[in-house]
Short mmCIF file of C-alpha atoms and ligand atoms in Angstrom, two decimals:
data_model
loop_
_atom_site.label_atom_id
_atom_site.label_comp_id
_atom_site.label_asym_id
_atom_site.label_seq_id
_atom_site.Cartn_x
_atom_site.Cartn_y
_atom_site.Cartn_z
CA MET A 1 55.40 101.53 89.18
CA LEU A 2 58.80 100.33 90.50
CA ALA A 3 61.97 101.89 89.10
CA LEU A 4 63.67 98.59 88.09
CA THR A 5 66.79 98.72 85.95
CA PRO A 6 66.83 96.86 82.62
CA ALA A 7 69.13 94.26 84.25
CA GLN A 8 66.59 93.76 87.06
CA HIS A 9 63.74 93.35 84.53
CA ALA A 10 65.86 90.80 82.65
CA TYR A 11 66.61 88.96 85.91
CA LEU A 12 62.90 88.62 86.76
CA ALA A 13 62.03 87.64 83.17
CA SER A 14 64.63 84.85 83.29
CA LYS A 15 63.36 83.58 86.67
CA LYS A 16 59.68 83.45 85.54
CA GLN A 17 58.68 82.74 89.18
CA LEU A 18 60.15 83.21 92.66
CA THR A 19 60.02 80.42 95.21
CA TYR A 20 59.74 81.02 98.93
CA CYS A 21 59.61 79.10 102.22
CA VAL A 22 57.76 80.06 105.42
CA ASP A 23 57.44 78.92 109.00
CA PRO A 24 54.79 76.17 108.85
CA ASN A 25 53.49 77.03 112.32
CA TRP A 26 53.79 80.68 113.44
CA MET A 27 50.41 82.36 113.36
CA PRO A 28 49.43 85.15 112.99
CA PHE A 29 52.71 85.84 111.16
CA GLU A 30 52.56 82.78 108.89
CA ALA A 31 51.68 79.11 108.66
CA ILE A 32 50.90 76.36 106.18
CA LYS A 33 47.38 74.98 106.50
CA ASN A 34 46.38 72.07 104.25
CA GLY A 35 49.30 72.97 101.99
CA VAL A 36 48.18 76.63 101.72
CA HIS A 37 50.21 79.59 102.98
CA ILE A 38 48.23 81.80 105.43
CA GLY A 39 49.03 84.68 107.79
CA MET A 40 50.48 88.19 107.53
CA SER A 41 53.42 87.13 105.34
CA LYS A 42 50.92 85.72 102.80
CA ASP A 43 49.53 89.26 102.29
CA TYR A 44 53.03 90.72 102.03
CA VAL A 45 54.00 88.07 99.44
CA GLU A 46 50.88 89.00 97.42
CA LEU A 47 51.91 92.69 97.52
CA LEU A 48 55.40 91.76 96.31
CA SER A 49 54.02 89.56 93.56
CA THR A 50 51.71 92.33 92.32
CA SER A 51 54.31 95.06 92.36
CA LEU A 52 57.06 92.92 90.75
CA GLU A 53 54.59 91.27 88.34
CA ILE A 54 55.97 87.78 88.94
CA PRO A 55 54.33 84.73 90.57
CA PHE A 56 55.58 83.70 94.03
CA VAL A 57 55.40 79.94 94.61
CA LEU A 58 55.45 78.35 98.08
CA VAL A 59 57.93 75.52 98.68
CA PRO A 60 56.23 73.75 101.63
CA THR A 61 58.28 72.70 104.67
CA SER A 62 57.21 70.78 107.75
CA ARG A 63 59.50 72.35 110.38
CA TRP A 64 61.12 75.77 110.87
CA ARG A 65 64.64 74.27 110.79
CA GLN A 66 63.82 72.81 107.38
CA THR A 67 62.67 76.27 106.20
CA LEU A 68 66.08 77.72 107.14
CA ASP A 69 67.90 74.74 105.53
CA TYR A 70 65.97 75.21 102.28
CA LEU A 71 67.09 78.83 102.02
CA ASP A 72 70.67 77.84 102.83
CA GLN A 73 70.61 75.08 100.16
CA GLY A 74 69.01 77.39 97.56
CA ARG A 75 65.87 75.22 97.40
CA CYS A 76 63.80 78.39 97.75
CA ASP A 77 64.69 81.94 96.65
CA LEU A 78 63.54 83.76 99.77
CA ILE A 79 61.97 83.73 103.23
CA PRO A 80 59.51 86.63 103.60
CA MET A 81 59.82 87.10 107.39
CA LEU A 82 63.14 86.47 109.08
CA ASN A 83 65.04 88.03 111.98
CA ARG A 84 68.68 88.78 111.22
CA THR A 85 71.15 86.85 113.44
CA GLU A 86 74.87 86.25 113.26
CA GLU A 87 74.42 82.55 112.42
CA ARG A 88 71.91 83.25 109.65
CA GLU A 89 74.22 85.83 108.10
CA ALA A 90 76.50 82.93 107.12
CA TYR A 91 74.03 81.95 104.38
CA ALA A 92 71.44 84.73 104.01
CA LYS A 93 71.26 88.40 103.07
CA PHE A 94 68.62 90.62 104.65
CA SER A 95 66.47 93.57 103.64
CA GLU A 96 65.63 96.52 105.92
CA VAL A 97 63.24 95.76 108.82
CA TYR A 98 59.61 96.12 107.73
CA LEU A 99 57.67 94.63 110.66
CA THR A 100 58.36 94.50 114.40
CA ASP A 101 56.75 92.71 117.33
CA PRO A 102 57.91 92.58 120.98
CA ASN A 103 59.03 89.22 122.38
CA VAL A 104 57.89 88.17 125.84
CA LEU A 105 58.59 85.70 128.62
CA VAL A 106 55.60 83.60 129.71
CA VAL A 107 55.44 81.82 133.09
CA ARG A 108 52.79 80.08 135.21
CA ASN A 109 50.62 82.33 137.40
CA SER A 110 52.05 80.50 140.44
CA GLN A 111 55.57 81.72 139.50
CA MET A 112 54.50 85.27 138.73
CA SER A 113 56.25 86.71 141.77
CA SER A 114 59.43 84.61 141.54
CA ILE A 115 60.14 85.02 137.78
CA LYS A 116 59.97 88.66 136.71
CA SER A 117 62.92 88.83 134.34
CA LEU A 118 65.51 86.67 132.58
CA SER A 119 67.87 87.00 135.54
CA ASP A 120 65.35 85.09 137.72
CA LEU A 121 65.74 82.06 135.41
CA ARG A 122 69.27 81.15 136.58
CA GLY A 123 69.25 77.37 137.13
CA LYS A 124 65.68 77.13 135.80
CA SER A 125 64.43 75.81 132.46
CA LEU A 126 63.31 77.99 129.55
CA ALA A 127 61.58 76.67 126.42
CA VAL A 128 62.78 78.19 123.11
CA ILE A 129 61.60 77.32 119.65
CA ASP A 130 64.12 75.26 117.72
CA GLY A 131 65.92 77.49 115.20
CA TYR A 132 64.22 80.75 116.29
CA MET A 133 66.22 83.90 116.85
CA GLN A 134 65.62 83.71 120.64
CA GLU A 135 67.28 80.29 120.79
CA GLU A 136 70.50 81.72 119.32
CA ASN A 137 70.33 84.97 121.38
CA LEU A 138 69.62 83.33 124.73
CA ARG A 139 72.11 80.49 124.16
CA ASN A 140 74.84 83.11 123.68
CA ALA A 141 73.74 85.76 126.19
CA HIS A 142 72.46 83.52 129.04
CA PRO A 143 74.47 80.28 129.29
CA GLU A 144 73.27 79.99 132.93
CA ILE A 145 69.70 79.22 131.80
CA ALA A 146 68.85 75.62 130.80
CA LEU A 147 67.28 75.92 127.35
CA VAL A 148 64.71 73.32 126.29
CA ARG A 149 64.15 73.20 122.51
CA VAL A 150 60.52 72.83 121.44
CA ALA A 151 58.92 72.63 118.00
CA SER A 152 56.55 75.62 118.28
CA GLU A 153 55.34 78.41 120.55
CA LEU A 154 52.19 76.38 121.36
CA ALA A 155 54.29 73.33 122.36
CA GLY A 156 56.38 75.60 124.65
CA LEU A 157 53.27 77.17 126.24
CA MET A 158 51.75 73.71 126.89
CA ARG A 159 54.93 72.56 128.62
CA VAL A 160 55.01 75.65 130.83
CA SER A 161 51.31 75.21 131.58
CA SER A 162 51.83 71.57 132.63
CA GLY A 163 54.77 72.51 134.88
CA ASP A 164 57.29 70.66 132.74
CA VAL A 165 59.43 73.78 132.12
CA ASP A 166 59.53 77.10 133.98
CA ALA A 167 59.10 79.63 131.15
CA VAL A 168 58.85 80.06 127.40
CA ALA A 169 60.12 82.90 125.15
CA GLY A 170 57.97 83.90 122.17
CA SER A 171 56.48 86.65 120.03
CA LEU A 172 53.77 88.67 121.76
CA LEU A 173 51.24 88.34 118.92
CA ALA A 174 51.71 84.57 118.58
CA VAL A 175 51.79 83.91 122.31
CA THR A 176 48.61 85.87 123.15
CA ARG A 177 46.78 84.17 120.29
CA HIS A 178 47.72 80.67 121.55
CA ILE A 179 46.96 81.46 125.19
CA GLN A 180 43.53 82.69 124.16
CA ASN A 181 42.73 79.88 121.69
CA ALA A 182 43.99 77.05 123.89
CA GLY A 183 42.48 78.57 127.08
CA LEU A 184 45.81 78.32 128.95
CA SER A 185 44.47 80.24 131.91
CA ASN A 186 47.32 79.38 134.28
CA LEU A 187 49.82 81.37 132.19
CA HIS A 188 50.98 84.94 132.59
CA ILE A 189 53.20 87.30 130.53
CA ALA A 190 56.07 88.11 132.90
CA THR A 191 58.07 90.68 130.90
CA ASP A 192 59.32 91.94 127.53
CA LEU A 193 62.58 90.42 126.27
CA PRO A 194 65.41 92.80 125.33
CA GLN A 195 65.28 91.71 121.69
CA GLY A 196 61.94 91.61 119.86
CA ASP A 197 61.17 90.43 116.33
CA GLU A 198 62.58 92.72 113.66
CA LEU A 199 61.34 91.03 110.55
CA ARG A 200 63.04 91.37 107.20
CA LEU A 201 62.95 89.62 103.84
CA ALA A 202 65.87 87.22 103.41
CA VAL A 203 67.45 85.71 100.31
CA ASN A 204 70.28 83.22 99.86
CA LYS A 205 73.54 85.16 100.21
CA ASN A 206 74.53 84.26 96.64
CA ASN A 207 71.55 86.15 95.32
CA PRO A 208 72.14 89.88 96.04
CA GLU A 209 70.42 90.94 92.76
CA LEU A 210 67.15 89.52 94.06
CA LEU A 211 67.56 91.32 97.38
CA ALA A 212 68.03 94.69 95.61
CA ILE A 213 64.81 94.07 93.65
CA LEU A 214 62.83 93.03 96.74
CA GLU A 215 64.07 96.09 98.64
CA LEU A 216 62.64 98.35 95.96
CA ALA A 217 59.30 96.59 96.38
CA ILE A 218 59.39 96.85 100.19
CA ASP A 219 60.13 100.56 99.93
CA ASN A 220 56.87 100.79 98.09
CA PHE A 221 54.79 99.32 100.97
CA SER A 222 52.63 102.12 102.33
CA TYR A 223 51.51 102.69 105.88
CA GLN A 224 47.98 101.68 104.74
CA ASP A 225 49.34 98.34 103.43
CA HIS A 226 50.94 97.59 106.81
CA SER A 227 47.86 98.47 108.84
CA ARG A 228 45.49 96.57 106.51
CA ILE A 229 47.65 93.43 106.81
CA TYR A 230 48.00 93.84 110.56
CA SER A 231 44.24 94.12 111.08
CA ASN A 232 43.46 91.28 108.60
CA TRP A 233 45.22 88.84 110.91
CA ASN A 234 44.85 90.55 114.27
CA PRO A 235 41.23 91.73 114.31
CA ILE A 236 40.87 94.62 116.72
CA GLY A 237 37.06 94.18 116.86
CA ILE A 238 37.72 91.69 119.64
CA THR A 239 37.15 94.47 122.25
CA ALA A 240 33.52 95.01 121.31
CA LYS A 241 32.85 91.27 121.02
CA THR A 242 34.35 90.60 124.40
CA ASP A 243 32.14 93.20 126.02
CA TYR A 244 28.97 91.42 124.82
CA SER A 245 30.23 88.01 125.78
CA LEU A 246 31.25 89.32 129.20
CA THR A 247 27.69 90.56 129.80
CA TRP A 248 26.33 87.21 128.73
CA LYS A 249 28.77 85.33 130.90
CA VAL A 250 28.07 87.50 133.95
CA GLY A 251 24.39 86.49 133.52
CA LEU A 252 25.44 82.88 133.37
CA ALA A 253 27.58 83.35 136.47
CA LEU A 254 24.50 84.66 138.36
CA LEU A 255 22.54 81.62 137.30
CA LEU A 256 25.32 79.41 138.52
CA ILE A 257 25.28 81.14 141.88
CA LEU A 258 21.58 80.19 142.21
CA LEU A 259 22.43 76.60 141.38
CA LEU A 260 25.03 76.76 144.13
CA LEU A 261 22.18 76.30 146.59
CA PHE A 262 21.56 72.85 145.09
CA GLU A 263 24.90 71.66 143.86
CA ARG A 264 27.44 73.56 145.85
CA TYR A 265 30.59 71.76 144.92
CA ARG A 266 30.00 71.32 141.15
CA THR A 267 28.75 74.88 140.63
CA SER A 268 31.59 76.54 142.48
CA LYS A 269 34.03 74.69 140.24
CA LYS A 270 32.26 75.96 137.12
CA THR A 271 32.15 79.55 138.41
CA ASN A 272 35.80 79.42 139.10
CA SER A 273 36.69 78.26 135.60
CA LEU A 274 34.39 80.91 134.11
CA LEU A 275 36.18 83.64 136.04
CA LEU A 276 39.53 82.30 134.92
CA GLU A 277 38.34 82.32 131.32
CA LYS A 278 37.20 85.94 131.61
CA ASN A 279 40.46 86.82 133.20
CA MET A 280 42.30 85.35 130.25
CA GLU A 281 40.12 87.29 127.82
CA LEU A 282 40.87 90.50 129.68
CA LYS A 283 44.57 89.72 129.54
CA ALA A 284 44.35 89.11 125.80
CA VAL A 285 42.48 92.39 125.30
CA HIS A 286 45.05 94.11 127.46
CA ALA A 287 47.87 92.68 125.35
CA GLN A 288 46.11 93.81 122.14
CA LEU A 289 45.61 97.29 123.57
CA SER A 290 49.20 97.51 124.60
CA ILE A 291 50.28 96.63 121.04
CA GLN A 292 47.89 99.26 119.66
CA HIS A 293 49.20 101.75 122.21
CA LYS A 294 52.82 101.12 121.14
CA HIS A 295 51.76 101.48 117.54
CA LEU A 296 49.96 104.80 118.16
CA LEU A 297 52.84 106.09 120.24
CA HIS A 298 55.19 105.31 117.39
CA LEU A 299 52.93 107.17 114.95
CA ALA A 300 52.79 110.22 117.23
CA THR A 301 56.54 110.42 117.77
CA HIS A 302 57.93 109.36 114.39
CA ASP A 303 57.86 110.74 110.88
CA ASN A 304 55.54 108.69 108.66
CA LEU A 305 57.76 108.61 105.58
CA THR A 306 61.26 108.06 106.99
CA GLY A 307 60.52 106.45 110.36
CA LEU A 308 62.88 108.93 112.10
CA LEU A 309 61.82 110.90 115.19
CA ASN A 310 59.59 113.83 114.28
CA ARG A 311 60.20 117.44 115.24
CA LYS A 312 58.00 117.38 118.37
CA SER A 313 59.67 114.29 119.73
CA ILE A 314 63.30 115.39 119.08
CA LEU A 315 62.51 118.66 120.89
CA GLU A 316 61.50 116.60 123.95
CA HIS A 317 64.75 114.61 123.74
CA ILE A 318 66.74 117.82 123.44
CA GLU A 319 65.02 119.30 126.48
CA LYS A 320 66.07 116.22 128.52
CA GLU A 321 69.60 116.34 127.08
CA LEU A 322 69.96 120.02 128.11
CA ILE A 323 68.83 119.21 131.67
CA ARG A 324 71.50 116.46 131.74
CA TRP A 325 74.06 118.96 130.33
CA ARG A 326 73.37 121.35 133.20
CA ARG A 327 74.18 118.61 135.76
CA GLN A 328 77.40 117.34 134.12
CA GLU A 329 78.66 119.52 131.29
CA PHE A 330 79.81 117.44 128.31
CA PRO A 331 80.42 118.31 124.67
CA LEU A 332 77.05 118.31 122.91
CA THR A 333 76.81 119.10 119.21
CA LEU A 334 74.00 119.79 116.77
CA LEU A 335 74.22 118.96 113.05
CA VAL A 336 71.61 120.45 110.69
CA LEU A 337 71.48 118.65 107.32
CA ASP A 338 69.65 119.71 104.16
CA LEU A 339 69.50 117.78 100.88
CA ASP A 340 70.91 119.80 97.98
CA LYS A 341 68.83 120.82 94.95
CA PHE A 342 66.04 118.59 96.09
CA LYS A 343 63.39 120.59 94.29
CA SER A 344 65.01 119.90 90.96
CA ILE A 345 65.28 116.16 91.81
CA ASN A 346 61.52 116.16 92.48
CA ASP A 347 60.87 118.11 89.29
CA GLN A 348 63.05 115.87 87.14
CA TYR A 349 62.37 112.40 88.59
CA GLY A 350 59.00 112.80 90.26
CA HIS A 351 57.77 112.86 93.85
CA ASN A 352 58.00 109.07 94.39
CA ILE A 353 61.71 108.99 93.64
CA GLY A 354 62.03 112.09 95.87
CA ASP A 355 60.32 110.17 98.70
CA SER A 356 62.54 107.16 98.15
CA ILE A 357 65.66 109.40 98.41
CA LEU A 358 64.37 110.87 101.67
CA LYS A 359 63.90 107.33 103.06
CA THR A 360 67.35 106.18 101.94
CA PHE A 361 68.88 109.35 103.37
CA ALA A 362 67.18 108.72 106.74
CA ALA A 363 68.36 105.07 106.75
CA THR A 364 71.90 106.29 106.03
CA LEU A 365 71.83 108.65 109.01
CA ILE A 366 70.63 105.85 111.31
CA ASN A 367 73.42 103.60 110.02
CA VAL A 368 76.14 106.16 110.50
CA VAL A 369 75.32 107.71 113.90
CA ARG A 370 76.03 106.13 117.29
CA GLU A 371 73.26 104.57 119.37
CA THR A 372 73.37 107.49 121.79
CA ASP A 373 72.80 110.09 119.02
CA PHE A 374 69.32 111.28 118.10
CA CYS A 375 68.27 111.77 114.46
CA ALA A 376 65.08 113.50 113.37
CA ARG A 377 63.34 114.79 110.28
CA TRP A 378 63.07 118.47 111.00
CA GLY A 379 60.75 119.08 108.06
CA GLY A 380 60.74 118.70 104.26
CA GLU A 381 64.25 117.76 103.16
CA GLU A 382 65.87 119.04 106.37
CA PHE A 383 67.16 116.73 109.15
CA ILE A 384 68.98 117.18 112.46
CA ILE A 385 71.33 115.06 114.56
CA VAL A 386 72.02 115.72 118.26
CA SER A 387 75.26 114.05 119.26
CA SER A 388 76.29 113.82 122.94
CA ASN A 389 79.88 113.57 124.15
CA THR A 390 80.86 114.89 120.74
CA ASP A 391 82.71 118.14 120.08
CA THR A 392 82.82 120.11 116.83
CA ALA A 393 85.87 118.18 115.54
CA SER A 394 84.23 114.76 116.09
CA ALA A 395 80.96 116.01 114.61
CA SER A 396 82.89 117.09 111.49
CA ILE A 397 84.22 113.51 111.16
CA LEU A 398 80.65 112.21 111.46
CA ALA A 399 79.54 114.71 108.77
CA GLU A 400 82.33 113.50 106.49
CA ARG A 401 81.17 109.89 106.96
CA ILE A 402 77.66 110.95 105.90
CA HIS A 403 78.93 112.68 102.73
CA LYS A 404 81.00 109.60 101.83
CA LYS A 405 78.21 107.11 102.54
CA LEU A 406 75.79 109.09 100.34
CA GLU A 407 78.14 108.60 97.38
CA THR A 408 77.93 104.82 97.74
CA ILE A 409 74.31 104.08 98.57
CA THR A 410 72.47 105.42 95.56
CA LYS A 411 69.78 102.97 94.35
CA PRO A 412 69.45 102.05 90.68
CA GLY A 413 67.23 104.49 88.82
CA THR A 414 67.64 107.29 91.39
CA PRO A 415 70.04 110.23 91.18
CA VAL A 416 72.97 110.70 93.60
CA ALA A 417 71.78 112.77 96.57
CA HIS A 418 74.10 115.23 98.31
CA CYS A 419 73.57 117.29 101.38
CA SER A 420 74.93 120.37 103.11
CA ILE A 421 75.67 120.24 106.82
CA GLY A 422 75.96 122.99 109.46
CA ILE A 423 77.51 122.22 112.86
CA ALA A 424 77.35 124.07 116.19
CA GLN A 425 78.46 122.91 119.66
CA TYR A 426 76.21 123.75 122.63
CA ARG A 427 77.31 126.68 124.81
CA GLN A 428 76.38 127.53 128.35
CA ALA A 429 73.41 129.92 128.53
CA ASP A 430 72.24 128.98 125.04
CA ASP A 431 68.59 128.16 124.68
CA PHE A 432 67.70 125.70 121.93
CA GLU A 433 66.66 128.42 119.47
CA GLN A 434 70.03 130.22 119.78
CA TRP A 435 71.91 126.95 119.39
CA PHE A 436 69.86 125.94 116.36
CA GLU A 437 70.30 129.36 114.77
CA ARG A 438 74.09 129.05 115.00
CA ALA A 439 74.03 125.63 113.28
CA ASP A 440 71.53 126.90 110.70
CA LYS A 441 73.78 129.87 109.81
CA ALA A 442 76.67 127.44 109.25
CA LEU A 443 74.35 125.36 107.04
CA TYR A 444 73.49 128.49 105.06
CA ARG A 445 77.20 129.11 104.53
CA ALA A 446 77.62 125.51 103.28
CA LYS A 447 74.81 126.11 100.78
CA MET A 448 76.52 129.34 99.66
CA ARG A 449 79.65 127.31 98.94
CA GLY A 450 77.64 125.24 96.48
CA GLY A 451 76.44 122.45 98.82
CA LYS A 452 77.85 118.92 99.32
CA CYS A 453 80.04 120.17 102.15
CA THR A 454 80.12 120.89 105.89
CA VAL A 455 80.65 124.21 107.66
CA THR A 456 81.21 124.44 111.41
CA GLU A 457 80.16 127.44 113.39
CA ALA A 458 83.80 128.30 114.09
CA GLU A 459 84.65 128.40 110.36
CA ASN A 460 81.50 130.36 109.69
CA SER A 461 82.37 133.08 112.20
CA LYS A 462 85.94 133.40 110.81
CA GLU A 463 84.57 134.20 107.34
N1 GTP B 501 59.33 114.10 97.42
C1 GTP B 501 59.21 114.90 98.46
N2 GTP B 501 59.58 116.20 98.37
C2 GTP B 501 59.48 117.00 99.45
C3 GTP B 501 58.98 116.50 100.67
N3 GTP B 501 59.00 117.54 101.56
C4 GTP B 501 59.50 118.64 100.90
N4 GTP B 501 59.79 118.30 99.63
C5 GTP B 501 60.30 119.16 98.54
O1 GTP B 501 61.62 119.58 98.81
C6 GTP B 501 61.88 120.72 97.96
C7 GTP B 501 62.75 121.71 98.72
O2 GTP B 501 63.09 122.71 97.82
P1 GTP B 501 63.95 123.95 98.22
O3 GTP B 501 63.56 124.42 99.59
O4 GTP B 501 63.85 124.92 97.10
O5 GTP B 501 65.41 123.41 98.37
P2 GTP B 501 66.40 122.70 97.35
O6 GTP B 501 65.81 122.52 96.00
O7 GTP B 501 66.91 121.47 98.02
O8 GTP B 501 67.54 123.73 97.23
P3 GTP B 501 68.78 123.93 98.19
O9 GTP B 501 68.34 123.56 99.58
O10 GTP B 501 69.15 125.36 98.08
O11 GTP B 501 69.87 123.02 97.71
C8 GTP B 501 60.50 121.28 97.56
O12 GTP B 501 60.31 121.06 96.18
C9 GTP B 501 59.53 120.44 98.37
O13 GTP B 501 58.31 120.20 97.66
C10 GTP B 501 58.56 115.12 100.76
O14 GTP B 501 58.11 114.61 101.78
N5 GTP B 501 58.69 114.37 99.65
#
């Protein structure tokens, strides 16, 4: 059950239904087929509709640009899967990221060795999908590349395949699906692009109430929901199927070799195309496995609930950071954070609200720290931040920002969460345990002062 405020209930009751627009041609993420919405976003929309108890009605569009225009003009209430970009922020507001997919550069096999990264495309042509995030990113970041706008990923792949343009940028899942379905065997994935898809829900910027409601519903998506939707539209069973068909095709290839004795020219052509087809299948399987691998790696290194690094993985980062420290000493500071009176929040509001506070707290840390800092869930309601090139004084400023931010981000229906923070700067000859213990003692002192405050190791030792 979602913790909606009375105002949010009234908002939904007055709307009666929510309208949405999708990309008409972006499988497996989403598409419109014979007027019906299909793809992963369809399943997410159904989840939203069930948990908010309101019908979601598709407003069909024929091109992606039109989908964006409809949101801008308020002709639909939301787009369920949208990357955030500077240009889109002029008319849309975005939820947290809830689905990611790498983006890749695809080239012809014959250009495999000459185009290995974006920098090899200087003076060459690159197909981008009209209105997609990559069009905006690459237009701004790589003016030296001649961009060719195309209507869809498939149109871009066909033009690369025919030699009309040199490369195309697209989402890994969509690109591998098209290459496989259209049998574009002369294409090859050259590299990952720096920016992949980070998909969020988007509403018209004049509608922040709706965004707050949708965010509550997204928070409720479970890991099982995500993996069920992913496997609905990206069936992993392909590996087993491919094995059988490979066996069958190898048999056929042997038969063709016998026929070679009679029809040398025709048969060799067929064998060649068969091998190319198998090669493509292997590439597709390889791409699927690499997605699964990334997914599993993420599960092994990140905390399931908050998405932060887990304890095992932060310890590995710290080990590397200490090796770096020994080469070039720099101020390196550890912050240990613990939510205050969390047991009584759980007791009073229930475990689900407790979980939601942990997630919001984690998102706050990620927002506040620098890109070079590492944040992790240490366990339960305890978190740590390792901040490089930061001394105790700067870490105290960071801690203050966290306290302040917590005051402002409380969601409707949830209590204000506070935390206590202990800080210790790394010292030569410390091992991690000694360093952690010093920060933990400072945290204990902060708790003794009643919580909602920061104590540095220096203050702690004065007392
Ligand atoms: N909802 C939720 N609660 C958790 C999770 N992990 C740990 N907890 C709870 O966090 C609470 C921690 O309680 P305590 O260690 O007594 O700490 P506290 O109530 O925050 O008290 P102080 O730290 O002294 O302010 C326990 O009730 C745990 O069950 C989690 O993943 N979700």
